[in-house]
Short mmCIF file of C-alpha atoms in Angstrom, two decimals:
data_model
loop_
_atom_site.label_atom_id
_atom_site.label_comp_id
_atom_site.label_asym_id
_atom_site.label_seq_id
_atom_site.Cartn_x
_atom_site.Cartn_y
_atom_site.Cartn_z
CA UNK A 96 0.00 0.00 0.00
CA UNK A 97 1.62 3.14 -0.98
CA UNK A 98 1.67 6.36 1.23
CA UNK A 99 -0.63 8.03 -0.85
CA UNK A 100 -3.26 5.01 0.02
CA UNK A 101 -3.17 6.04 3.69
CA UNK A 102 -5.16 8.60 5.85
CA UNK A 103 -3.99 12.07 6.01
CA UNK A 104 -2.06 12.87 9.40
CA UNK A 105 -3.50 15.32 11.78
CA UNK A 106 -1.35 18.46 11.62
CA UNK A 107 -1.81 20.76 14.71
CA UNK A 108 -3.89 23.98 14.14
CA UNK A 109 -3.33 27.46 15.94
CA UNK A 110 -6.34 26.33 18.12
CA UNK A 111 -4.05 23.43 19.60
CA UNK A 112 -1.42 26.11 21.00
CA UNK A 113 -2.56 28.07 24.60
CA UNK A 114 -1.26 31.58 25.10
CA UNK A 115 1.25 31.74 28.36
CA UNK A 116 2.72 34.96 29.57
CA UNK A 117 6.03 35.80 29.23
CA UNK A 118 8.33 35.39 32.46
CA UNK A 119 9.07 38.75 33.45
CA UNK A 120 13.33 39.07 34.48
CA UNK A 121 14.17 40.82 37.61
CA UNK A 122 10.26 42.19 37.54
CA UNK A 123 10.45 43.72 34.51
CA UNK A 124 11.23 42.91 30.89
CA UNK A 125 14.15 44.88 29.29
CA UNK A 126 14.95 45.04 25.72
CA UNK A 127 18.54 44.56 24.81
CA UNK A 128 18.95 48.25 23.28
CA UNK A 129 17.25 49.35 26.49
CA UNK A 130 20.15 47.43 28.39
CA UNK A 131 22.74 48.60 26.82
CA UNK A 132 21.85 51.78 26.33
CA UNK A 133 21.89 51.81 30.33
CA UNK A 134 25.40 49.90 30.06
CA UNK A 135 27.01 53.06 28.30
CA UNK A 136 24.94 55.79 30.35
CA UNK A 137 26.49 53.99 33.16
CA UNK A 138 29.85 53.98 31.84
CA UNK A 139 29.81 57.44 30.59
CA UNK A 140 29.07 58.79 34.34
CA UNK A 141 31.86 56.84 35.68
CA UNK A 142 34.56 58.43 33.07
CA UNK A 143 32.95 61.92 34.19
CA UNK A 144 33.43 60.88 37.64
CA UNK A 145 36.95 59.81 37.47
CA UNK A 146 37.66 63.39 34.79
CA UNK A 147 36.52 65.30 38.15
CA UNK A 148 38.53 63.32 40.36
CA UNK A 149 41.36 64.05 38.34
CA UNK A 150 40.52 67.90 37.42
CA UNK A 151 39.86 68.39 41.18
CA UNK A 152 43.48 66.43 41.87
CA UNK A 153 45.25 68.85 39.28
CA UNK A 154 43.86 72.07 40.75
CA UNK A 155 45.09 71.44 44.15
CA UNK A 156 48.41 70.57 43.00
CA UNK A 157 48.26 74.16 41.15
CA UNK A 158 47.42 75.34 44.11
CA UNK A 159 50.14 73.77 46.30
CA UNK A 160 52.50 74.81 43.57
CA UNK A 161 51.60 78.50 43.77
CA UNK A 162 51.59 79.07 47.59
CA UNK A 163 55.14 77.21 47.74
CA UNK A 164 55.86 79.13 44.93
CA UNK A 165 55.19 82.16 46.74
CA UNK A 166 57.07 81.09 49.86
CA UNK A 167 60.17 80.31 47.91
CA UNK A 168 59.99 84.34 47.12
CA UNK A 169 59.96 84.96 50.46
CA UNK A 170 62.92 82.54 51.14
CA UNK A 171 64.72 84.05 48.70
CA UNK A 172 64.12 87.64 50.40
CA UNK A 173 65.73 85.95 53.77
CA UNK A 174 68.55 84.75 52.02
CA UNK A 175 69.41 87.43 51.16
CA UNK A 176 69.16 89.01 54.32
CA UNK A 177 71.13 86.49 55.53
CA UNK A 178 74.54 87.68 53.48
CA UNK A 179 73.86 91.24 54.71
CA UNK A 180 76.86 91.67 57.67
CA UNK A 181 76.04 90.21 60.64
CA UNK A 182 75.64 93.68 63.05
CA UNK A 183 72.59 94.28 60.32
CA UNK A 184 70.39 92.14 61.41
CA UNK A 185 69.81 90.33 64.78
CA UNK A 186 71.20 86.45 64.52
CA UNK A 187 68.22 85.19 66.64
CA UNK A 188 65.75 87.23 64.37
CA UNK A 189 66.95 85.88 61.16
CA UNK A 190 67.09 82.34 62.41
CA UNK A 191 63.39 82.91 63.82
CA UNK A 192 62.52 84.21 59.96
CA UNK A 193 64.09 81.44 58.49
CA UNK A 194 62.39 78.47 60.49
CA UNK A 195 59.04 80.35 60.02
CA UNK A 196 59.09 80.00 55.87
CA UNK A 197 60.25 76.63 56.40
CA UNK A 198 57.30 75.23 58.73
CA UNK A 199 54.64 76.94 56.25
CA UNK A 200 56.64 75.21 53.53
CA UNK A 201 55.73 72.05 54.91
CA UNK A 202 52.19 72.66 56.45
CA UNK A 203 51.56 73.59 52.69
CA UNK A 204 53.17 70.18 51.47
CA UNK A 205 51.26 67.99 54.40
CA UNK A 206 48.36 69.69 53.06
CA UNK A 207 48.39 68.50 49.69
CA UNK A 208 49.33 64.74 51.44
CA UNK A 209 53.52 65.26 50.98
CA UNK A 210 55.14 64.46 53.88
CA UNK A 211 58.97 64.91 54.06
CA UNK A 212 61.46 62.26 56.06
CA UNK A 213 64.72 62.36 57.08
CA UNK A 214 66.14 58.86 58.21
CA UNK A 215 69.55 59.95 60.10
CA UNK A 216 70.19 58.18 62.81
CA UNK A 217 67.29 55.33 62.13
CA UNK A 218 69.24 51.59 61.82
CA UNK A 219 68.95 50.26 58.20
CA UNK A 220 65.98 47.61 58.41
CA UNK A 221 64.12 50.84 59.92
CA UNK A 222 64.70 52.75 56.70
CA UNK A 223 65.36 49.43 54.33
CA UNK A 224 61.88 50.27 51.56
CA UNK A 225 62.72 54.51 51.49
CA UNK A 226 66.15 55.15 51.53
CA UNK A 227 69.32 54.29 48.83
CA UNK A 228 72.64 54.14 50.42
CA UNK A 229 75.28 56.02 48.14
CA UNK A 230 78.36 55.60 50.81
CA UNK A 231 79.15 53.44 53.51
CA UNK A 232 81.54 54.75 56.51
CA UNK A 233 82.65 52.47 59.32
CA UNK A 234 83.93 53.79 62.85
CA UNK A 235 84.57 52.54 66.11
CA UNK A 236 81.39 55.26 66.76
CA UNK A 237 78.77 53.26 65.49
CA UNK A 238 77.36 49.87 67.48
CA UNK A 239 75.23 48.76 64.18
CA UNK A 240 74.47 49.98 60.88
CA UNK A 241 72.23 53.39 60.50
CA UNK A 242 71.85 56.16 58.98
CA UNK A 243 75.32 58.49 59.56
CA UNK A 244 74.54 61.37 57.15
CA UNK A 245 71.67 62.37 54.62
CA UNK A 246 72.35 63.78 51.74
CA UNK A 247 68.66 64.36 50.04
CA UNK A 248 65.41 63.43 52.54
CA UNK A 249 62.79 60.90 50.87
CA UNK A 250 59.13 62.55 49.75
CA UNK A 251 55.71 60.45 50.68
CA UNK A 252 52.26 60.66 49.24
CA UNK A 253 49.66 59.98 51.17
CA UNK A 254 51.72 57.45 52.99
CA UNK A 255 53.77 56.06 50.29
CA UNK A 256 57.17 56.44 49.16
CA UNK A 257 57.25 58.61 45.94
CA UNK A 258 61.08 60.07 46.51
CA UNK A 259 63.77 57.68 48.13
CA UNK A 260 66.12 59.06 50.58
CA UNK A 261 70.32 59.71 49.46
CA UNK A 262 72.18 58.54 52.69
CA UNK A 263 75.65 57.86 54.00
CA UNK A 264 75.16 54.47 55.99
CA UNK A 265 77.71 54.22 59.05
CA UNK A 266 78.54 50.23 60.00
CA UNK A 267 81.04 49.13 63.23
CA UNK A 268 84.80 49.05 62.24
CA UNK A 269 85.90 45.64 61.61
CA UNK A 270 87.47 43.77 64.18
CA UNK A 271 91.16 43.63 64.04
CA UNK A 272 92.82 40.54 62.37
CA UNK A 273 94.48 38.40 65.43
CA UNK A 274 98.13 38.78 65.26
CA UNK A 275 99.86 34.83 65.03
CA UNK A 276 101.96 34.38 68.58
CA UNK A 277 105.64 34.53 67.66
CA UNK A 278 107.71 31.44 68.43
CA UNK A 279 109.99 32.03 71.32
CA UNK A 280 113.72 32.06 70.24
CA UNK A 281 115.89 28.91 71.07
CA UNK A 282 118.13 29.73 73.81
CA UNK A 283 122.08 28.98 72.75
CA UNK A 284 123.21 25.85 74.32
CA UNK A 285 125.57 25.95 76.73
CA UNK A 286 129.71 24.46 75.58
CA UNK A 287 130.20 21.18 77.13
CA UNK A 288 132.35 20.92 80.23
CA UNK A 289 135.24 18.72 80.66
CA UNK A 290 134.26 15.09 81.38
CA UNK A 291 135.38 14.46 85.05
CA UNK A 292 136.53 10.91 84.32
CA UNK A 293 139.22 12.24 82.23
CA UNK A 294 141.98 13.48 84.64
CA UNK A 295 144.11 16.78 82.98
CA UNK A 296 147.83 15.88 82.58
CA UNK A 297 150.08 18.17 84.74
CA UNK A 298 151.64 21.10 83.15
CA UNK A 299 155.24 20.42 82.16
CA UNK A 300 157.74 22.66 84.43
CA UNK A 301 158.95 25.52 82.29
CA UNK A 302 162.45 26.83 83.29
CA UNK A 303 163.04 30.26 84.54
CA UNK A 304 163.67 32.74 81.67
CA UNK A 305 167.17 33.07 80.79
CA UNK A 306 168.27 30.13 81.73
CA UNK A 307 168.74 26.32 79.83
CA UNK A 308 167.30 23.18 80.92
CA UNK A 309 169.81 21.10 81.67
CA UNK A 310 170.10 18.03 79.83
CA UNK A 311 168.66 14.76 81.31
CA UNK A 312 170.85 11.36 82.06
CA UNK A 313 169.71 9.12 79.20
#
């Protein structure tokens, strides 16, 4: 019997299918421009955010720049005063003037987060991650190995390292080499003395000067 020969098959109909609602995601349905869309908006106010971050970074570092800009004027002005001869100005007053420019320099600078170290005298596993030696010195002066000298301080940023100290490191002197213990000299031995079972002959009797021996019976 050929296919033809055999009833037809009962193909479903759009009354056989039930309409269901469409699960709804997170309590609402989103269309995918509609997500990203929000994707980029989001995006686009974090970039703002961090360019006002960094605008609001760049004008207070102007700002530290031009009030230490301004002090360094008035440093200058002290130096200055400071070559004028000595009955000019009062020793105690310019020292006073000079320490006063120098602690507004660095308020300014811990303002802005800059903090300024100087390691001498801290041992070298205190100042191991912020300083650079450039010169070793031993001396009997020095129990351990710190900080003898500084030659440029180190620079912080908010609490990290940003400008690594320049120091002269001092270590103990080495110990002296031990000196080898000199052999003592051998002392010179003594001539031997005449053996005492040897008896010495006697000494022949020598005649009186000027006068001859007279001649022996044979």
């Amino acid at each position: 019997m050929s296919s033809s020969d055999e009833p037809d098959a009962v193909r479903p109909g759009w009354e056989h299918f039930a309409e269901r609602p469409v699960p709804e995601v997170h309590g609402a349905t989103t269309a995918p421009e509609a997500e990203l869309a929000g994707v980029l908006q989001r995006r686009h106010e974090e970039l703002a955010a961090a360019r006002g971050a960094s605008a609001s970074a760049a004008t207070r570092v102007h700002a530290t720049l031009f009030e230490l800009a301004m002090l360094i004027g008035t440093l200058e002005q002290q130096v200055i005063r400071a070559g004028e001869p000595r009955e000019a100005v009062d020793e105690k007053l310019r020292h006073r003037e000079l320490k006063n420019v120098k602690d507004r320099m660095l308020d300014v600078l811990r303002g802005a987060g800059v903090e300024v170290r100087d390691p001498k005298g801290l041992t070298a596993d205190e100042v191991l991650d912020w300083a650079d030696p450039v010169h070793w010195l031993q001396s009997p002066e020095f129990d351990a190995e710190v900080v003898a000298e500084t030659n440029e301080y180190a620079v912080f940023h908010d609490g990290a390292v940003v400008r690594f100290a320049q120091v002269v490191m001092g270590a103990p002197a080495p110990a002296p080499a031990p000196v080898p213990a000199s052999k003592p000299e051998p002392e010179p031995e003594a001539p031997p003395g005449p053996d005492p079972q040897v008896k010495p002959e006697p000494d022949a009797e020598m005649p009186p000067p000027g006068r001859t021996p007279a001649p022996t019976d044979t």
